[in-house]
């Protein structure tokens, strides 16, 4: 875990920012269920999302203001994503996909605040989200299609002679979905924040040597910060789009 690597990197190492810290130690039946900084920031994210949507839509003005426009834009953006991927039938999953999108996006954006903790930089968190999506797809697939869901592993148009090779590949690919789904988000957020920390360290070090030397890493850090905001949005979008794609497989396993 990144937390363990942080200790080896030194007190001011670039991985220190990913360290999990117990705020309220708690053990239940021998399982460490402590309330950590990661837990705290997830609670903050949920509170921020609820507060934003409640306050933004409180007035329900015919001519929306800035906050209401942002809330409506978020709603329509995800609704169109779900509708385009799953059709009208899939709109019953819109609240779930919208929640995932807003939760991941908010966690990513909170992580951009200096000294804040980036929850999505931890693989266990992103894997838990991806595993939830995978499990939901599995349940929906079998509930809606029964054993017909297994046709997902039998691509249409493939010669029967190739089926002994194709079916295991499709099955392994399906099992690996939670891994690829989670690693993509985790790796992008962790790598980006590590780079920012490294170049921030360069800026401070160069100022101590000769102030003009700090200009280059500082300029790069500012530009990279803007890129990280874009990545924060794109990764939330990609996570949600993949969720819709996987749900489509559950609703329509024939492909």
PDB file of C-alpha atoms in Angstrom:
ATOM      1  CA  UNK A   1       0.000   0.000   0.000  1.00  0.00           C
ATOM      2  CA  UNK A   2       1.000   3.598  -0.542  1.00  0.00           C
ATOM      3  CA  UNK A   3       0.809   4.192   3.183  1.00  0.00           C
ATOM      4  CA  UNK A   4       3.573   1.710   3.827  1.00  0.00           C
ATOM      5  CA  UNK A   5       5.702   3.203   1.095  1.00  0.00           C
ATOM      6  CA  UNK A   6       5.334   6.603   2.647  1.00  0.00           C
ATOM      7  CA  UNK A   7       7.308   5.581   5.721  1.00  0.00           C
ATOM      8  CA  UNK A   8      10.196   4.377   3.598  1.00  0.00           C
ATOM      9  CA  UNK A   9      10.221   7.595   1.581  1.00  0.00           C
ATOM     10  CA  UNK A  10      10.958   9.725   4.597  1.00  0.00           C
ATOM     11  CA  UNK A  11       8.916  12.252   6.511  1.00  0.00           C
ATOM     12  CA  UNK A  12       8.700  14.657   3.587  1.00  0.00           C
ATOM     13  CA  UNK A  13       8.703  12.081   0.795  1.00  0.00           C
ATOM     14  CA  UNK A  14       6.230  12.361  -2.095  1.00  0.00           C
ATOM     15  CA  UNK A  15       4.326   9.297  -0.854  1.00  0.00           C
ATOM     16  CA  UNK A  16       3.693  10.661   2.620  1.00  0.00           C
ATOM     17  CA  UNK A  17       0.490  12.300   1.361  1.00  0.00           C
ATOM     18  CA  UNK A  18      -1.036   8.844   0.778  1.00  0.00           C
ATOM     19  CA  UNK A  19      -0.543   7.596   4.334  1.00  0.00           C
ATOM     20  CA  UNK A  20      -3.612   6.141   6.020  1.00  0.00           C
ATOM     21  CA  UNK A  21      -3.952   7.458   9.574  1.00  0.00           C
ATOM     22  CA  UNK A  22      -6.260   6.100  12.278  1.00  0.00           C
ATOM     23  CA  UNK A  23      -8.375   8.889  13.724  1.00  0.00           C
ATOM     24  CA  UNK A  24     -10.645   6.717  15.890  1.00  0.00           C
ATOM     25  CA  UNK A  25      -9.137   3.253  16.574  1.00  0.00           C
ATOM     26  CA  UNK A  26     -11.798   0.561  16.475  1.00  0.00           C
ATOM     27  CA  UNK A  27     -11.655  -3.228  16.346  1.00  0.00           C
ATOM     28  CA  UNK A  28     -14.707  -5.427  15.734  1.00  0.00           C
ATOM     29  CA  UNK A  29     -14.342  -9.206  16.168  1.00  0.00           C
ATOM     30  CA  UNK A  30     -10.617  -8.948  15.510  1.00  0.00           C
ATOM     31  CA  UNK A  31     -11.098  -6.828  12.369  1.00  0.00           C
ATOM     32  CA  UNK A  32      -9.575  -3.364  12.214  1.00  0.00           C
ATOM     33  CA  UNK A  33     -12.568  -1.085  11.543  1.00  0.00           C
ATOM     34  CA  UNK A  34     -10.895   2.149  12.608  1.00  0.00           C
ATOM     35  CA  UNK A  35     -12.230   5.478  11.397  1.00  0.00           C
ATOM     36  CA  UNK A  36      -9.363   6.820   9.293  1.00  0.00           C
ATOM     37  CA  UNK A  37      -8.549   9.959   7.337  1.00  0.00           C
ATOM     38  CA  UNK A  38      -9.837   8.121   4.250  1.00  0.00           C
ATOM     39  CA  UNK A  39     -13.157   7.510   6.018  1.00  0.00           C
ATOM     40  CA  UNK A  40     -13.324  11.148   7.043  1.00  0.00           C
ATOM     41  CA  UNK A  41     -12.808  12.435   3.514  1.00  0.00           C
ATOM     42  CA  UNK A  42     -15.421  10.045   2.142  1.00  0.00           C
ATOM     43  CA  UNK A  43     -17.897  11.392   4.710  1.00  0.00           C
ATOM     44  CA  UNK A  44     -16.917  14.943   3.704  1.00  0.00           C
ATOM     45  CA  UNK A  45     -17.470  14.047   0.036  1.00  0.00           C
ATOM     46  CA  UNK A  46     -20.956  12.662   0.720  1.00  0.00           C
ATOM     47  CA  UNK A  47     -21.839  15.733   2.802  1.00  0.00           C
ATOM     48  CA  UNK A  48     -20.498  18.061   0.090  1.00  0.00           C
ATOM     49  CA  UNK A  49     -22.517  16.319  -2.636  1.00  0.00           C
ATOM     50  CA  UNK A  50     -25.727  16.347  -0.593  1.00  0.00           C
ATOM     51  CA  UNK A  51     -25.188  19.970   0.428  1.00  0.00           C
ATOM     52  CA  UNK A  52     -24.447  21.059  -3.139  1.00  0.00           C
ATOM     53  CA  UNK A  53     -27.505  19.366  -4.655  1.00  0.00           C
ATOM     54  CA  UNK A  54     -29.898  20.432  -1.885  1.00  0.00           C
ATOM     55  CA  UNK A  55     -28.783  24.065  -1.890  1.00  0.00           C
ATOM     56  CA  UNK A  56     -28.529  24.266  -5.677  1.00  0.00           C
ATOM     57  CA  UNK A  57     -32.040  22.938  -6.264  1.00  0.00           C
ATOM     58  CA  UNK A  58     -33.701  24.527  -3.260  1.00  0.00           C
ATOM     59  CA  UNK A  59     -35.112  27.457  -5.236  1.00  0.00           C
ATOM     60  CA  UNK A  60     -36.028  25.498  -8.389  1.00  0.00           C
ATOM     61  CA  UNK A  61     -35.979  28.739 -10.346  1.00  0.00           C
ATOM     62  CA  UNK A  62     -37.362  28.815 -13.876  1.00  0.00           C
ATOM     63  CA  UNK A  63     -34.246  30.745 -14.887  1.00  0.00           C
ATOM     64  CA  UNK A  64     -31.513  28.828 -13.040  1.00  0.00           C
ATOM     65  CA  UNK A  65     -28.694  30.576 -11.252  1.00  0.00           C
ATOM     66  CA  UNK A  66     -25.068  29.499 -11.276  1.00  0.00           C
ATOM     67  CA  UNK A  67     -25.354  26.695  -8.714  1.00  0.00           C
ATOM     68  CA  UNK A  68     -28.642  25.370 -10.064  1.00  0.00           C
ATOM     69  CA  UNK A  69     -27.160  25.367 -13.572  1.00  0.00           C
ATOM     70  CA  UNK A  70     -24.205  23.305 -12.362  1.00  0.00           C
ATOM     71  CA  UNK A  71     -26.519  20.800 -10.671  1.00  0.00           C
ATOM     72  CA  UNK A  72     -28.782  20.531 -13.713  1.00  0.00           C
ATOM     73  CA  UNK A  73     -25.786  20.203 -16.034  1.00  0.00           C
ATOM     74  CA  UNK A  74     -24.402  17.350 -13.917  1.00  0.00           C
ATOM     75  CA  UNK A  75     -27.795  15.653 -13.907  1.00  0.00           C
ATOM     76  CA  UNK A  76     -28.323  15.969 -17.666  1.00  0.00           C
ATOM     77  CA  UNK A  77     -24.756  14.948 -18.480  1.00  0.00           C
ATOM     78  CA  UNK A  78     -25.002  11.650 -16.612  1.00  0.00           C
ATOM     79  CA  UNK A  79     -28.610  11.077 -17.738  1.00  0.00           C
ATOM     80  CA  UNK A  80     -27.564  11.395 -21.379  1.00  0.00           C
ATOM     81  CA  UNK A  81     -24.623   9.054 -20.752  1.00  0.00           C
ATOM     82  CA  UNK A  82     -26.893   6.399 -19.283  1.00  0.00           C
ATOM     83  CA  UNK A  83     -29.565   6.886 -21.947  1.00  0.00           C
ATOM     84  CA  UNK A  84     -27.055   6.651 -24.805  1.00  0.00           C
ATOM     85  CA  UNK A  85     -25.432   3.521 -23.351  1.00  0.00           C
ATOM     86  CA  UNK A  86     -28.425   1.620 -21.965  1.00  0.00           C
ATOM     87  CA  UNK A  87     -31.471   3.149 -23.618  1.00  0.00           C
ATOM     88  CA  UNK A  88     -34.641   4.109 -21.754  1.00  0.00           C
ATOM     89  CA  UNK A  89     -34.668   0.685 -20.109  1.00  0.00           C
ATOM     90  CA  UNK A  90     -31.410   1.508 -18.351  1.00  0.00           C
ATOM     91  CA  UNK A  91     -32.638   4.795 -16.865  1.00  0.00           C
ATOM     92  CA  UNK A  92     -33.681   2.922 -13.737  1.00  0.00           C
ATOM     93  CA  UNK A  93     -29.950   2.664 -13.020  1.00  0.00           C
ATOM     94  CA  UNK A  94     -29.434   6.417 -13.447  1.00  0.00           C
ATOM     95  CA  UNK A  95     -29.503   7.266  -9.700  1.00  0.00           C
ATOM     96  CA  UNK A  96     -26.820   4.652  -9.060  1.00  0.00           C
ATOM     97  CA  UNK A  97     -24.547   5.779 -11.916  1.00  0.00           C
ATOM     98  CA  UNK A  98     -25.090   9.440 -10.984  1.00  0.00           C
ATOM     99  CA  UNK A  99     -24.093   8.682  -7.388  1.00  0.00           C
ATOM    100  CA  UNK A 100     -20.923   6.902  -8.526  1.00  0.00           C
ATOM    101  CA  UNK A 101     -19.983   9.761 -10.865  1.00  0.00           C
ATOM    102  CA  UNK A 102     -20.531  12.496  -8.275  1.00  0.00           C
ATOM    103  CA  UNK A 103     -18.792  10.508  -5.517  1.00  0.00           C
ATOM    104  CA  UNK A 104     -15.654   9.775  -7.545  1.00  0.00           C
ATOM    105  CA  UNK A 105     -15.536  13.296  -9.005  1.00  0.00           C
ATOM    106  CA  UNK A 106     -15.906  14.923  -5.581  1.00  0.00           C
ATOM    107  CA  UNK A 107     -13.224  12.708  -4.033  1.00  0.00           C
ATOM    108  CA  UNK A 108     -10.882  13.547  -6.930  1.00  0.00           C
ATOM    109  CA  UNK A 109     -11.520  17.296  -6.628  1.00  0.00           C
ATOM    110  CA  UNK A 110     -11.162  17.313  -2.833  1.00  0.00           C
ATOM    111  CA  UNK A 111      -7.798  15.626  -3.319  1.00  0.00           C
ATOM    112  CA  UNK A 112      -6.671  18.661  -5.328  1.00  0.00           C
ATOM    113  CA  UNK A 113      -6.938  20.883  -2.241  1.00  0.00           C
ATOM    114  CA  UNK A 114      -3.466  21.413  -0.709  1.00  0.00           C
ATOM    115  CA  UNK A 115      -2.870  19.146   2.301  1.00  0.00           C
ATOM    116  CA  UNK A 116      -6.114  17.249   1.623  1.00  0.00           C
ATOM    117  CA  UNK A 117      -6.180  13.464   1.404  1.00  0.00           C
ATOM    118  CA  UNK A 118      -6.864  11.857  -1.985  1.00  0.00           C
ATOM    119  CA  UNK A 119      -9.049   8.846  -1.229  1.00  0.00           C
ATOM    120  CA  UNK A 120      -9.066   7.614  -4.829  1.00  0.00           C
ATOM    121  CA  UNK A 121      -5.277   7.295  -4.740  1.00  0.00           C
ATOM    122  CA  UNK A 122      -5.727   4.088  -2.721  1.00  0.00           C
ATOM    123  CA  UNK A 123      -6.292   0.875  -4.642  1.00  0.00           C
ATOM    124  CA  UNK A 124      -8.431  -0.705  -1.919  1.00  0.00           C
ATOM    125  CA  UNK A 125     -10.976   2.129  -2.264  1.00  0.00           C
ATOM    126  CA  UNK A 126     -11.152   2.081  -6.053  1.00  0.00           C
ATOM    127  CA  UNK A 127     -11.243  -1.734  -6.031  1.00  0.00           C
ATOM    128  CA  UNK A 128     -14.172  -1.694  -3.582  1.00  0.00           C
ATOM    129  CA  UNK A 129     -16.076   0.610  -5.958  1.00  0.00           C
ATOM    130  CA  UNK A 130     -15.177  -1.526  -8.981  1.00  0.00           C
ATOM    131  CA  UNK A 131     -16.106  -4.740  -7.137  1.00  0.00           C
ATOM    132  CA  UNK A 132     -19.478  -3.211  -6.272  1.00  0.00           C
ATOM    133  CA  UNK A 133     -20.073  -2.462  -9.965  1.00  0.00           C
ATOM    134  CA  UNK A 134     -18.945  -5.960 -10.996  1.00  0.00           C
ATOM    135  CA  UNK A 135     -21.166  -7.655  -8.407  1.00  0.00           C
ATOM    136  CA  UNK A 136     -24.159  -5.532  -9.408  1.00  0.00           C
ATOM    137  CA  UNK A 137     -23.628  -6.407 -13.075  1.00  0.00           C
ATOM    138  CA  UNK A 138     -23.440 -10.089 -12.183  1.00  0.00           C
ATOM    139  CA  UNK A 139     -26.666  -9.978 -10.142  1.00  0.00           C
ATOM    140  CA  UNK A 140     -28.570  -7.913 -12.725  1.00  0.00           C
ATOM    141  CA  UNK A 141     -27.334 -10.149 -15.532  1.00  0.00           C
ATOM    142  CA  UNK A 142     -28.579 -13.375 -13.962  1.00  0.00           C
ATOM    143  CA  UNK A 143     -31.819 -11.880 -12.597  1.00  0.00           C
ATOM    144  CA  UNK A 144     -32.797 -10.447 -15.981  1.00  0.00           C
ATOM    145  CA  UNK A 145     -31.459 -13.167 -18.287  1.00  0.00           C
ATOM    146  CA  UNK A 146     -31.060 -16.267 -16.131  1.00  0.00           C
ATOM    147  CA  UNK A 147     -28.527 -18.644 -17.614  1.00  0.00           C
ATOM    148  CA  UNK A 148     -28.825 -16.633 -20.830  1.00  0.00           C
ATOM    149  CA  UNK A 149     -26.372 -14.211 -19.236  1.00  0.00           C
ATOM    150  CA  UNK A 150     -23.680 -16.801 -19.971  1.00  0.00           C
ATOM    151  CA  UNK A 151     -24.058 -15.905 -23.648  1.00  0.00           C
ATOM    152  CA  UNK A 152     -21.880 -12.929 -22.763  1.00  0.00           C
ATOM    153  CA  UNK A 153     -18.922 -15.303 -22.991  1.00  0.00           C
ATOM    154  CA  UNK A 154     -19.964 -16.589 -26.419  1.00  0.00           C
ATOM    155  CA  UNK A 155     -19.471 -13.759 -28.945  1.00  0.00           C
ATOM    156  CA  UNK A 156     -21.760 -13.904 -31.955  1.00  0.00           C
ATOM    157  CA  UNK A 157     -20.221 -14.604 -35.332  1.00  0.00           C
ATOM    158  CA  UNK A 158     -17.290 -16.613 -33.969  1.00  0.00           C
ATOM    159  CA  UNK A 159     -16.832 -20.047 -35.598  1.00  0.00           C
ATOM    160  CA  UNK A 160     -17.652 -22.905 -33.244  1.00  0.00           C
ATOM    161  CA  UNK A 161     -14.212 -24.398 -33.763  1.00  0.00           C
ATOM    162  CA  UNK A 162     -12.725 -21.353 -32.002  1.00  0.00           C
ATOM    163  CA  UNK A 163     -15.133 -21.420 -29.051  1.00  0.00           C
ATOM    164  CA  UNK A 164     -12.848 -23.532 -26.772  1.00  0.00           C
ATOM    165  CA  UNK A 165     -10.310 -20.734 -27.088  1.00  0.00           C
ATOM    166  CA  UNK A 166     -12.594 -17.673 -27.132  1.00  0.00           C
ATOM    167  CA  UNK A 167     -14.872 -18.611 -24.207  1.00  0.00           C
ATOM    168  CA  UNK A 168     -12.041 -18.926 -21.618  1.00  0.00           C
ATOM    169  CA  UNK A 169     -10.573 -15.622 -22.828  1.00  0.00           C
ATOM    170  CA  UNK A 170     -13.944 -13.874 -22.485  1.00  0.00           C
ATOM    171  CA  UNK A 171     -14.452 -15.416 -19.040  1.00  0.00           C
ATOM    172  CA  UNK A 172     -11.012 -14.338 -17.780  1.00  0.00           C
ATOM    173  CA  UNK A 173     -11.570 -10.862 -19.212  1.00  0.00           C
ATOM    174  CA  UNK A 174     -14.847 -10.627 -17.294  1.00  0.00           C
ATOM    175  CA  UNK A 175     -13.158 -11.719 -14.056  1.00  0.00           C
ATOM    176  CA  UNK A 176     -10.435  -9.097 -14.558  1.00  0.00           C
ATOM    177  CA  UNK A 177     -12.867  -6.223 -14.969  1.00  0.00           C
ATOM    178  CA  UNK A 178     -12.734  -5.100 -11.308  1.00  0.00           C
ATOM    179  CA  UNK A 179      -8.932  -4.990 -11.498  1.00  0.00           C
ATOM    180  CA  UNK A 180      -8.696  -2.928 -14.687  1.00  0.00           C
ATOM    181  CA  UNK A 181     -11.640  -0.766 -13.618  1.00  0.00           C
ATOM    182  CA  UNK A 182     -10.009   0.102 -10.293  1.00  0.00           C
ATOM    183  CA  UNK A 183      -6.341   0.313 -11.293  1.00  0.00           C
ATOM    184  CA  UNK A 184      -7.054   2.908 -13.992  1.00  0.00           C
ATOM    185  CA  UNK A 185      -8.502   5.368 -11.466  1.00  0.00           C
ATOM    186  CA  UNK A 186      -6.019   4.577  -8.696  1.00  0.00           C
ATOM    187  CA  UNK A 187      -2.919   4.783 -10.920  1.00  0.00           C
ATOM    188  CA  UNK A 188      -3.857   8.085 -12.544  1.00  0.00           C
ATOM    189  CA  UNK A 189      -4.659   9.828  -9.276  1.00  0.00           C
ATOM    190  CA  UNK A 190      -1.636   8.500  -7.407  1.00  0.00           C
ATOM    191  CA  UNK A 191       0.827   9.213 -10.243  1.00  0.00           C
ATOM    192  CA  UNK A 192      -0.475  12.743 -10.754  1.00  0.00           C
ATOM    193  CA  UNK A 193      -0.322  13.710  -7.084  1.00  0.00           C
ATOM    194  CA  UNK A 194       3.118  12.166  -6.718  1.00  0.00           C
ATOM    195  CA  UNK A 195       4.397  14.255  -9.645  1.00  0.00           C
ATOM    196  CA  UNK A 196       2.944  17.415  -8.115  1.00  0.00           C
ATOM    197  CA  UNK A 197       4.650  16.661  -4.798  1.00  0.00           C
ATOM    198  CA  UNK A 198       7.982  15.960  -6.501  1.00  0.00           C
ATOM    199  CA  UNK A 199       7.982  19.207  -8.476  1.00  0.00           C
ATOM    200  CA  UNK A 200       6.833  21.163  -5.423  1.00  0.00           C
ATOM    201  CA  UNK A 201       9.886  19.745  -3.638  1.00  0.00           C
ATOM    202  CA  UNK A 202      12.107  20.803  -6.551  1.00  0.00           C
ATOM    203  CA  UNK A 203      10.741  24.354  -6.354  1.00  0.00           C
ATOM    204  CA  UNK A 204      11.492  24.625  -2.641  1.00  0.00           C
ATOM    205  CA  UNK A 205      14.952  23.107  -3.049  1.00  0.00           C
ATOM    206  CA  UNK A 206      15.875  25.393  -5.948  1.00  0.00           C
ATOM    207  CA  UNK A 207      14.744  28.486  -4.061  1.00  0.00           C
ATOM    208  CA  UNK A 208      17.293  27.583  -1.396  1.00  0.00           C
ATOM    209  CA  UNK A 209      20.023  27.364  -4.030  1.00  0.00           C
ATOM    210  CA  UNK A 210      19.118  30.211  -6.362  1.00  0.00           C
ATOM    211  CA  UNK A 211      15.631  31.685  -6.637  1.00  0.00           C
ATOM    212  CA  UNK A 212      15.431  31.930 -10.476  1.00  0.00           C
ATOM    213  CA  UNK A 213      16.051  28.166 -10.672  1.00  0.00           C
ATOM    214  CA  UNK A 214      12.685  27.585  -8.999  1.00  0.00           C
ATOM    215  CA  UNK A 215      10.824  29.197 -11.907  1.00  0.00           C
ATOM    216  CA  UNK A 216      10.897  26.158 -14.215  1.00  0.00           C
ATOM    217  CA  UNK A 217       9.552  23.529 -11.777  1.00  0.00           C
ATOM    218  CA  UNK A 218       7.034  26.089 -10.468  1.00  0.00           C
ATOM    219  CA  UNK A 219       5.695  26.804 -13.961  1.00  0.00           C
ATOM    220  CA  UNK A 220       5.491  23.081 -14.676  1.00  0.00           C
ATOM    221  CA  UNK A 221       3.709  22.489 -11.346  1.00  0.00           C
ATOM    222  CA  UNK A 222       1.094  25.160 -12.109  1.00  0.00           C
ATOM    223  CA  UNK A 223       0.496  23.724 -15.598  1.00  0.00           C
ATOM    224  CA  UNK A 224       0.381  20.189 -14.238  1.00  0.00           C
ATOM    225  CA  UNK A 225      -2.133  21.262 -11.592  1.00  0.00           C
ATOM    226  CA  UNK A 226      -4.482  22.413 -14.345  1.00  0.00           C
ATOM    227  CA  UNK A 227      -3.976  19.074 -16.076  1.00  0.00           C
ATOM    228  CA  UNK A 228      -4.734  17.238 -12.837  1.00  0.00           C
ATOM    229  CA  UNK A 229      -8.100  18.995 -12.542  1.00  0.00           C
ATOM    230  CA  UNK A 230      -8.888  17.752 -16.045  1.00  0.00           C
ATOM    231  CA  UNK A 231      -7.735  14.239 -15.107  1.00  0.00           C
ATOM    232  CA  UNK A 232      -9.908  14.354 -11.968  1.00  0.00           C
ATOM    233  CA  UNK A 233     -12.976  14.943 -14.143  1.00  0.00           C
ATOM    234  CA  UNK A 234     -11.972  12.511 -16.895  1.00  0.00           C
ATOM    235  CA  UNK A 235     -11.300   9.666 -14.474  1.00  0.00           C
ATOM    236  CA  UNK A 236     -14.718  10.098 -12.853  1.00  0.00           C
ATOM    237  CA  UNK A 237     -16.233  10.158 -16.333  1.00  0.00           C
ATOM    238  CA  UNK A 238     -14.320   7.060 -17.506  1.00  0.00           C
ATOM    239  CA  UNK A 239     -15.252   5.146 -14.352  1.00  0.00           C
ATOM    240  CA  UNK A 240     -18.931   5.981 -14.941  1.00  0.00           C
ATOM    241  CA  UNK A 241     -18.821   5.211 -18.680  1.00  0.00           C
ATOM    242  CA  UNK A 242     -17.288   1.799 -17.992  1.00  0.00           C
ATOM    243  CA  UNK A 243     -19.991   1.187 -15.405  1.00  0.00           C
ATOM    244  CA  UNK A 244     -22.611   1.865 -18.088  1.00  0.00           C
ATOM    245  CA  UNK A 245     -20.823  -0.408 -20.570  1.00  0.00           C
ATOM    246  CA  UNK A 246     -20.719  -3.249 -18.053  1.00  0.00           C
ATOM    247  CA  UNK A 247     -24.401  -2.707 -17.211  1.00  0.00           C
ATOM    248  CA  UNK A 248     -25.201  -2.923 -20.913  1.00  0.00           C
ATOM    249  CA  UNK A 249     -23.619  -6.386 -20.938  1.00  0.00           C
ATOM    250  CA  UNK A 250     -25.902  -7.372 -18.067  1.00  0.00           C
ATOM    251  CA  UNK A 251     -29.027  -6.097 -19.810  1.00  0.00           C
ATOM    252  CA  UNK A 252     -28.051  -7.295 -23.289  1.00  0.00           C
ATOM    253  CA  UNK A 253     -25.502 -10.130 -23.056  1.00  0.00           C
ATOM    254  CA  UNK A 254     -25.742 -10.873 -26.790  1.00  0.00           C
ATOM    255  CA  UNK A 255     -22.849  -9.266 -28.648  1.00  0.00           C
TER     256      UNK A 255
END
